[in-house]
Amino acid sequence: MALSHKFDKDYYNQVLFEGNSCVKKIILNRPRKLNILNYHMISQMTQKLKLYESDQNVKLVILKGKGKAFCVGGDVVSAYTCIMAGHWVVGAKGYEKQLMLDHIIATYKKPLIAMVDGIVMGGGAGLSMNATFRVVTEKTVFAMPEAEIGLFTDVGASYFLSRLPGHFGEYLALTGARINGREIVECGLATHFILSKNLLLLENALEMVTFGDKAAISEIISKFSEEIAVEEDSFFNRRLDIFNKCFSRKTVEEILSSLEQENGQEEWILKAINSMTSSWPSSLKISCRSIREGRVQALEQCLICDYTIFCNIVRRTVSNDFFEGNVTGKRQET
C-alpha cells in the first residue's frame, strides 16, 4: 500500500502549480527524466492554463522546469509502445492534445513567461518558443533533433523556425544543431538573456506584479537582462551567408551536396553533414518541406499540418522510419 501511495504521489506531482492570486507558476517536475512530457502532464497544464486565463485576478503565468533541463520533448517511448500495440489512434489523440497545449500557449491572452534554464528540445520548444516572453540563460541549449528518430520538426516549429533570419530555420531543423542561450537570442528565438544566478531575483520581482501590461512586464524582465552584443564575427553572423547559400537549395540532396562542396573543413559544417547523413531521409524531406510551407502559413495551419503528418507517420503511410528508429535505439528514454 505504501509503494502504491508513493507512486500516486509522484504521478500527480509531475507538474507543480504554485504562485499567488496574481502570478501563477507552472513547474515541470520530472528532473530525473529531463522533464519529458506525458499525457497526464499535458492534461494538467491545459486545464490550469485555461483556468488562469479565465480568472480575472491572474495577471501573468511563469513556466519553468526543475533540474538541468527545461524539457527535452514528449514521451516518444510511450507513444511508440501504444502504437505498436495497435492503438495508433490513442497515440494520435495524445499528440493532438500536446499541439492544442502549444496553441493555447501561443495565443494566450495574458503574458506567459517561459524561463528556459537548461536543455530544451522538441516538445519543450513547443512549450517555450510559443510563449509571450522566452527567457534563456548561459545554461540553455536548444535543439530540434527529431529527424534522428524518424520523426519531423514539429510542435509549431514550422512556424517559429521558418520566421528566423534567412534559412537558419532549415539549418536547425535538418541538422538538429545545438545552439546556446546567446545564439538563441541572437537569431530571434528568445526575447531575453539572463544569467542563471539572476533568475530567482527576476522571479521574485515578477511575483510582485499586480498588472498584466506586456510592455511593463517586458521592462521588468529587461532590468535583469544581459545585453547581447550582436558582433559581426559571431557564430550566427559569420555563417549566415553559408546557411542561406546551402539551406536555400531546393531539395535535401542539394543542400547536403552544397555543404560538402564548401571550401574548408569547419567543424560545424562537418557536424551538419554527419548529422544529415545519419538521420532518416524521409524525416529530413518532411522537415524541410514543413519549414518552407510554414513561412506562408498561420500558426493554426502549421499545427494542423503537424497533426496530419504525425498521423501518417504512425499509420506507416509515409515510411517505416519512426518504428525502425525506435527499434535501433534512437529514441528518447523515459
Short mmCIF file of C-alpha atoms in Angstrom, two decimals:
data_model
loop_
_atom_site.label_atom_id
_atom_site.label_comp_id
_atom_site.label_asym_id
_atom_site.label_seq_id
_atom_site.Cartn_x
_atom_site.Cartn_y
_atom_site.Cartn_z
CA MET A 1 0.00 0.00 0.00
CA ALA A 2 2.86 2.38 0.85
CA LEU A 3 4.50 1.80 -2.53
CA SER A 4 1.19 2.44 -4.28
CA HIS A 5 0.73 5.69 -2.35
CA LYS A 6 4.25 6.82 -3.25
CA PHE A 7 3.62 6.04 -6.93
CA ASP A 8 0.40 8.06 -6.92
CA LYS A 9 2.14 10.98 -5.20
CA ASP A 10 4.95 11.03 -7.75
CA TYR A 11 2.48 10.69 -10.61
CA TYR A 12 0.40 13.67 -9.59
CA ASN A 13 3.42 15.83 -8.77
CA GLN A 14 4.96 15.69 -12.24
CA VAL A 15 3.79 19.26 -12.71
CA LEU A 16 3.68 21.69 -9.77
CA PHE A 17 1.32 24.66 -9.62
CA GLU A 18 2.35 27.50 -7.34
CA GLY A 19 2.06 31.26 -7.03
CA ASN A 20 -0.24 33.89 -5.58
CA SER A 21 -3.56 35.33 -6.71
CA CYS A 22 -1.96 37.48 -9.45
CA VAL A 23 1.05 35.43 -10.54
CA LYS A 24 0.86 31.70 -11.25
CA LYS A 25 3.77 29.30 -11.76
CA ILE A 26 3.71 26.06 -13.73
CA ILE A 27 6.76 23.96 -12.91
CA LEU A 28 7.71 20.80 -14.83
CA ASN A 29 8.79 18.38 -12.12
CA ARG A 30 10.42 15.30 -13.68
CA PRO A 31 14.07 16.35 -13.30
CA ARG A 32 15.43 12.78 -13.43
CA LYS A 33 13.59 12.31 -16.74
CA LEU A 34 14.65 15.73 -18.06
CA ASN A 35 11.01 16.84 -17.74
CA ILE A 36 9.81 14.73 -20.65
CA LEU A 37 6.12 15.42 -21.25
CA ASN A 38 3.49 12.74 -20.86
CA TYR A 39 -0.27 12.79 -21.40
CA HIS A 40 -1.07 13.46 -17.76
CA MET A 41 1.29 16.45 -17.57
CA ILE A 42 -0.13 17.93 -20.78
CA SER A 43 -3.69 17.48 -19.50
CA GLN A 44 -2.88 19.15 -16.18
CA MET A 45 -1.18 22.13 -17.80
CA THR A 46 -4.01 22.56 -20.31
CA GLN A 47 -6.59 22.59 -17.55
CA LYS A 48 -4.69 25.06 -15.37
CA LEU A 49 -3.83 27.44 -18.21
CA LYS A 50 -7.48 27.65 -19.22
CA LEU A 51 -8.43 28.28 -15.60
CA TYR A 52 -5.82 31.01 -15.17
CA GLU A 53 -6.83 32.67 -18.44
CA SER A 54 -10.44 32.99 -17.29
CA ASP A 55 -9.50 34.18 -13.78
CA GLN A 56 -9.56 37.98 -13.73
CA ASN A 57 -7.21 38.05 -10.75
CA VAL A 58 -4.40 36.28 -12.62
CA LYS A 59 -2.16 38.75 -14.44
CA LEU A 60 0.71 36.58 -15.70
CA VAL A 61 1.94 32.98 -15.78
CA ILE A 62 5.50 31.70 -15.39
CA LEU A 63 6.52 28.37 -16.95
CA LYS A 64 9.75 26.67 -15.93
CA GLY A 65 11.34 23.28 -15.31
CA LYS A 66 13.20 21.74 -12.40
CA GLY A 67 16.68 20.32 -12.84
CA LYS A 68 19.18 20.66 -15.67
CA ALA A 69 16.53 20.62 -18.41
CA PHE A 70 13.53 22.78 -19.13
CA CYS A 71 12.03 19.93 -21.19
CA VAL A 72 13.62 17.63 -23.76
CA GLY A 73 10.40 16.71 -25.54
CA GLY A 74 7.41 14.40 -25.49
CA ASP A 75 7.29 10.82 -24.26
CA VAL A 76 8.22 9.09 -27.51
CA VAL A 77 8.64 5.69 -25.87
CA SER A 78 5.08 5.61 -24.55
CA ALA A 79 3.72 6.72 -27.92
CA TYR A 80 5.77 4.06 -29.69
CA THR A 81 4.61 1.34 -27.28
CA CYS A 82 0.98 2.38 -27.66
CA ILE A 83 1.18 2.41 -31.46
CA MET A 84 2.98 -0.94 -31.61
CA ALA A 85 0.15 -2.41 -29.53
CA GLY A 86 -2.21 -1.45 -32.33
CA HIS A 87 -3.57 1.74 -30.79
CA TRP A 88 -2.26 4.41 -33.15
CA VAL A 89 -5.45 6.46 -32.67
CA VAL A 90 -4.72 6.71 -28.94
CA GLY A 91 -1.18 7.86 -29.69
CA ALA A 92 -2.52 10.42 -32.15
CA LYS A 93 -5.00 11.73 -29.59
CA GLY A 94 -2.20 12.28 -27.11
CA TYR A 95 -0.20 14.13 -29.74
CA GLU A 96 -3.24 16.23 -30.65
CA LYS A 97 -3.59 17.26 -27.02
CA GLN A 98 0.07 18.35 -26.99
CA LEU A 99 -0.47 20.51 -30.09
CA MET A 100 -3.58 22.01 -28.52
CA LEU A 101 -1.49 22.98 -25.47
CA ASP A 102 1.08 24.62 -27.77
CA HIS A 103 -1.75 26.58 -29.40
CA ILE A 104 -3.09 27.71 -26.02
CA ILE A 105 0.36 28.98 -25.07
CA ALA A 106 0.91 30.73 -28.42
CA THR A 107 -2.46 32.51 -28.30
CA TYR A 108 -2.59 33.12 -24.54
CA LYS A 109 -4.41 36.31 -23.65
CA LYS A 110 -2.19 37.01 -20.65
CA PRO A 111 1.60 37.40 -20.50
CA LEU A 112 3.25 33.99 -20.32
CA ILE A 113 6.93 33.84 -19.45
CA ALA A 114 8.96 30.71 -20.26
CA MET A 115 12.14 30.56 -18.16
CA VAL A 116 14.41 28.18 -20.04
CA ASP A 117 17.41 27.49 -17.82
CA GLY A 118 18.80 24.29 -19.34
CA ILE A 119 18.18 21.88 -22.20
CA VAL A 120 15.14 22.49 -24.39
CA MET A 121 14.30 20.20 -27.29
CA GLY A 122 11.31 19.03 -29.32
CA GLY A 123 8.11 19.28 -27.30
CA GLY A 124 9.89 21.54 -24.81
CA ALA A 125 10.49 24.00 -27.64
CA GLY A 126 6.77 23.83 -28.45
CA LEU A 127 6.00 24.97 -24.91
CA SER A 128 8.65 27.67 -24.59
CA MET A 129 9.15 29.12 -28.07
CA ASN A 130 5.43 29.80 -28.41
CA ALA A 131 5.33 31.84 -25.16
CA THR A 132 4.97 35.62 -24.93
CA PHE A 133 8.42 36.03 -23.37
CA ARG A 134 11.24 33.49 -23.82
CA VAL A 135 13.96 33.93 -21.22
CA VAL A 136 17.19 31.95 -21.68
CA THR A 137 20.48 31.75 -19.79
CA GLU A 138 24.08 30.69 -20.28
CA LYS A 139 22.94 27.16 -19.38
CA THR A 140 20.33 26.97 -22.12
CA VAL A 141 20.82 24.57 -25.03
CA PHE A 142 18.24 24.46 -27.84
CA ALA A 143 17.86 21.75 -30.49
CA MET A 144 15.25 20.07 -32.69
CA PRO A 145 16.70 16.56 -33.31
CA GLU A 146 13.51 14.80 -34.44
CA ALA A 147 14.94 13.63 -37.78
CA GLU A 148 17.33 11.38 -35.86
CA ILE A 149 14.45 9.19 -34.62
CA GLY A 150 12.31 9.07 -37.75
CA LEU A 151 10.01 11.95 -36.81
CA PHE A 152 10.00 15.54 -38.10
CA THR A 153 10.43 19.07 -36.80
CA ASP A 154 7.01 19.70 -35.30
CA VAL A 155 5.13 21.33 -32.36
CA GLY A 156 4.75 24.54 -34.33
CA ALA A 157 8.42 24.71 -35.34
CA SER A 158 7.38 25.17 -38.96
CA TYR A 159 6.01 28.50 -37.73
CA PHE A 160 8.69 29.75 -35.31
CA LEU A 161 11.73 28.32 -37.14
CA SER A 162 10.58 29.50 -40.57
CA ARG A 163 10.48 33.07 -39.30
CA LEU A 164 14.15 33.15 -38.32
CA PRO A 165 16.57 35.17 -40.48
CA GLY A 166 17.34 33.69 -43.89
CA HIS A 167 17.41 29.91 -43.93
CA PHE A 168 18.65 29.45 -40.39
CA GLY A 169 15.42 27.59 -39.60
CA GLU A 170 16.21 24.91 -42.16
CA TYR A 171 19.69 24.56 -40.70
CA LEU A 172 18.32 23.90 -37.21
CA ALA A 173 15.58 21.57 -38.48
CA LEU A 174 17.74 19.43 -40.76
CA THR A 175 20.89 19.14 -38.66
CA GLY A 176 19.49 19.04 -35.12
CA ALA A 177 22.28 21.50 -34.29
CA ARG A 178 22.55 22.72 -30.72
CA ILE A 179 22.74 26.45 -30.06
CA ASN A 180 23.39 28.20 -26.76
CA GLY A 181 21.49 30.92 -24.94
CA ARG A 182 23.24 33.87 -26.55
CA GLU A 183 22.77 32.38 -30.01
CA ILE A 184 19.10 31.71 -29.25
CA VAL A 185 18.61 35.41 -28.54
CA GLU A 186 20.78 36.48 -31.45
CA CYS A 187 18.74 34.57 -34.01
CA GLY A 188 15.44 35.79 -32.54
CA LEU A 189 14.06 32.66 -30.87
CA ALA A 190 14.33 34.12 -27.36
CA THR A 191 13.35 37.56 -26.13
CA HIS A 192 15.73 37.95 -23.15
CA PHE A 193 19.09 36.63 -21.92
CA ILE A 194 19.59 36.49 -18.15
CA LEU A 195 22.39 34.96 -16.12
CA SER A 196 21.15 31.83 -14.40
CA LYS A 197 22.07 33.19 -10.98
CA ASN A 198 19.67 36.11 -11.51
CA LEU A 199 16.61 34.08 -12.44
CA LEU A 200 15.40 33.84 -8.86
CA LEU A 201 15.71 37.62 -8.49
CA LEU A 202 13.62 38.05 -11.63
CA GLU A 203 11.07 35.55 -10.39
CA ASN A 204 10.80 37.38 -7.06
CA ALA A 205 10.26 40.67 -8.89
CA LEU A 206 7.59 39.16 -11.11
CA GLU A 207 5.79 37.75 -8.07
CA MET A 208 5.06 41.34 -7.03
CA VAL A 209 3.24 42.13 -10.29
CA THR A 210 -0.42 43.11 -9.98
CA PHE A 211 -0.95 44.10 -13.62
CA GLY A 212 -0.98 42.37 -16.99
CA ASP A 213 0.57 45.03 -19.21
CA LYS A 214 3.04 43.26 -21.51
CA ALA A 215 5.22 46.32 -22.07
CA ALA A 216 5.61 46.87 -18.33
CA ILE A 217 6.40 43.21 -17.73
CA SER A 218 8.98 43.28 -20.52
CA GLU A 219 10.58 46.25 -18.79
CA ILE A 220 10.82 44.29 -15.54
CA ILE A 221 12.49 41.37 -17.30
CA SER A 222 14.87 43.75 -19.10
CA LYS A 223 16.14 45.09 -15.76
CA PHE A 224 17.68 41.68 -15.10
CA SER A 225 18.75 41.01 -18.69
CA GLU A 226 22.25 40.99 -20.11
CA GLU A 227 22.83 42.87 -23.34
CA ILE A 228 23.61 40.60 -26.26
CA ALA A 229 26.07 42.42 -28.48
CA VAL A 230 25.48 41.11 -32.00
CA GLU A 231 29.06 41.08 -33.21
CA GLU A 232 29.99 40.75 -36.85
CA ASP A 233 32.18 37.74 -36.11
CA SER A 234 29.57 35.89 -34.02
CA PHE A 235 28.68 32.31 -34.94
CA PHE A 236 25.37 33.43 -36.40
CA ASN A 237 26.61 36.40 -38.44
CA ARG A 238 29.78 34.75 -39.75
CA ARG A 239 27.86 31.78 -41.08
CA LEU A 240 24.55 33.31 -42.17
CA ASP A 241 25.73 33.62 -45.77
CA ILE A 242 26.61 29.92 -45.83
CA PHE A 243 23.32 28.99 -44.12
CA ASN A 244 21.47 30.90 -46.82
CA LYS A 245 23.59 29.57 -49.67
CA CYS A 246 23.36 25.90 -48.67
CA PHE A 247 19.99 25.59 -46.98
CA SER A 248 18.10 27.54 -49.63
CA ARG A 249 18.67 24.71 -52.11
CA LYS A 250 15.53 23.10 -53.48
CA THR A 251 16.00 19.57 -52.17
CA VAL A 252 17.62 17.89 -49.17
CA GLU A 253 20.07 16.16 -51.53
CA GLU A 254 21.12 19.52 -53.00
CA ILE A 255 21.50 21.01 -49.51
CA LEU A 256 23.79 18.17 -48.47
CA SER A 257 25.78 18.41 -51.69
CA SER A 258 26.17 22.17 -51.23
CA LEU A 259 27.53 21.65 -47.71
CA GLU A 260 30.00 19.07 -48.97
CA GLN A 261 31.24 21.46 -51.65
CA GLU A 262 32.00 24.25 -49.18
CA ASN A 263 35.68 25.09 -49.09
CA GLY A 264 37.37 24.49 -45.77
CA GLN A 265 36.54 21.92 -43.12
CA GLU A 266 34.86 23.98 -40.43
CA GLU A 267 33.68 21.83 -37.56
CA TRP A 268 30.07 23.00 -37.74
CA ILE A 269 29.86 22.01 -41.43
CA LEU A 270 31.26 18.56 -40.73
CA LYS A 271 28.78 18.14 -37.88
CA ALA A 272 25.92 19.23 -40.13
CA ILE A 273 26.94 16.74 -42.82
CA ASN A 274 27.35 13.91 -40.32
CA SER A 275 24.00 14.67 -38.72
CA MET A 276 22.12 14.77 -42.01
CA THR A 277 23.72 11.60 -43.36
CA SER A 278 22.88 9.71 -40.16
CA SER A 279 19.28 10.98 -39.95
CA TRP A 280 16.28 9.40 -41.68
CA PRO A 281 15.87 10.68 -45.29
CA SER A 282 12.08 10.85 -45.15
CA SER A 283 12.27 12.83 -41.89
CA LEU A 284 14.65 15.34 -43.47
CA LYS A 285 12.43 15.79 -46.51
CA ILE A 286 9.28 16.23 -44.42
CA SER A 287 11.00 18.69 -42.08
CA CYS A 288 12.39 20.74 -44.95
CA ARG A 289 9.04 20.98 -46.71
CA SER A 290 7.27 21.73 -43.43
CA ILE A 291 9.55 24.69 -42.65
CA ARG A 292 9.17 26.12 -46.13
CA GLU A 293 5.40 25.80 -46.24
CA GLY A 294 5.25 27.23 -42.72
CA ARG A 295 6.65 30.55 -43.94
CA VAL A 296 3.32 31.40 -45.56
CA GLN A 297 1.05 29.70 -43.03
CA ALA A 298 -0.59 30.91 -39.84
CA LEU A 299 0.26 29.08 -36.62
CA GLU A 300 -3.04 27.17 -36.68
CA GLN A 301 -2.28 25.87 -40.16
CA CYS A 302 1.20 24.78 -39.07
CA LEU A 303 -0.18 22.84 -36.11
CA ILE A 304 -2.86 21.18 -38.24
CA CYS A 305 -0.17 20.12 -40.71
CA ASP A 306 1.91 18.74 -37.81
CA TYR A 307 -1.03 16.59 -36.71
CA THR A 308 -1.72 15.35 -40.24
CA ILE A 309 1.92 14.42 -40.82
CA PHE A 310 2.18 12.67 -37.45
CA CYS A 311 -0.93 10.57 -38.16
CA ASN A 312 0.52 9.48 -41.50
CA ILE A 313 3.81 8.57 -39.83
CA VAL A 314 2.24 6.43 -37.11
CA ARG A 315 -0.06 4.77 -39.66
CA ARG A 316 3.07 3.99 -41.73
CA THR A 317 1.62 5.60 -44.84
CA VAL A 318 4.76 7.74 -45.21
CA SER A 319 7.54 5.36 -44.21
CA ASN A 320 8.59 2.92 -41.50
CA ASP A 321 11.45 5.12 -40.30
CA PHE A 322 9.93 6.07 -36.93
CA PHE A 323 9.48 2.42 -35.97
CA GLU A 324 12.90 1.38 -37.26
CA GLY A 325 14.44 4.35 -35.45
CA ASN A 326 12.93 3.25 -32.17
CA VAL A 327 13.86 -0.39 -32.64
CA THR A 328 17.50 0.53 -33.28
CA GLY A 329 17.62 2.58 -30.12
CA LYS A 330 17.41 6.11 -31.49
CA ARG A 331 14.70 7.25 -29.13
CA GLN A 332 14.13 9.30 -26.02
CA GLU A 333 14.23 7.13 -22.93
CA THR A 334 11.84 7.86 -20.07
#
